[in-house]
């Protein structure tokens, strides 16, 4: 058994009706390259598309408040 630290990557949700697109945090247990552009469940429960080009936490202002404090 090896202990691995979960890695948080940034993921972008889609704008849905009045809800704006936000950056979420997704916990990945695989190399980031394997989950790039995949739709994953964010920490807050939203579905978001992983963007490994974006660091977490992102410098952008539109960050999901639930994920930012998780
Ligand atoms: Zn979120």
JSON list of N, CA and C and ligand atoms in Angstrom, two decimals, residues 24 44 64 67, ligand 1:
[
{"chain": "A", "resi": 24, "resn": "UNK", "atom": "N", "xyz": [-13.96, 25.02, -10.70]},
{"chain": "A", "resi": 24, "resn": "UNK", "atom": "CA", "xyz": [-14.15, 24.13, -9.57]},
{"chain": "A", "resi": 24, "resn": "UNK", "atom": "C", "xyz": [-12.86, 23.34, -9.34]},
{"chain": "A", "resi": 44, "resn": "UNK", "atom": "N", "xyz": [-17.60, 20.20, -4.88]},
{"chain": "A", "resi": 44, "resn": "UNK", "atom": "CA", "xyz": [-18.91, 20.70, -4.47]},
{"chain": "A", "resi": 44, "resn": "UNK", "atom": "C", "xyz": [-20.04, 19.88, -5.07]},
{"chain": "A", "resi": 64, "resn": "UNK", "atom": "N", "xyz": [-15.57, 28.82, -7.88]},
{"chain": "A", "resi": 64, "resn": "UNK", "atom": "CA", "xyz": [-16.66, 28.28, -7.07]},
{"chain": "A", "resi": 64, "resn": "UNK", "atom": "C", "xyz": [-16.31, 28.46, -5.58]},
{"chain": "A", "resi": 67, "resn": "UNK", "atom": "N", "xyz": [-15.83, 25.14, -3.64]},
{"chain": "A", "resi": 67, "resn": "UNK", "atom": "CA", "xyz": [-14.58, 24.42, -3.94]},
{"chain": "A", "resi": 67, "resn": "UNK", "atom": "C", "xyz": [-13.38, 25.18, -3.38]},
{"chain": "B", "resi": 1, "resn": "LIG", "atom": "ZN1", "xyz": [-17.38, 23.83, -7.06]}
]
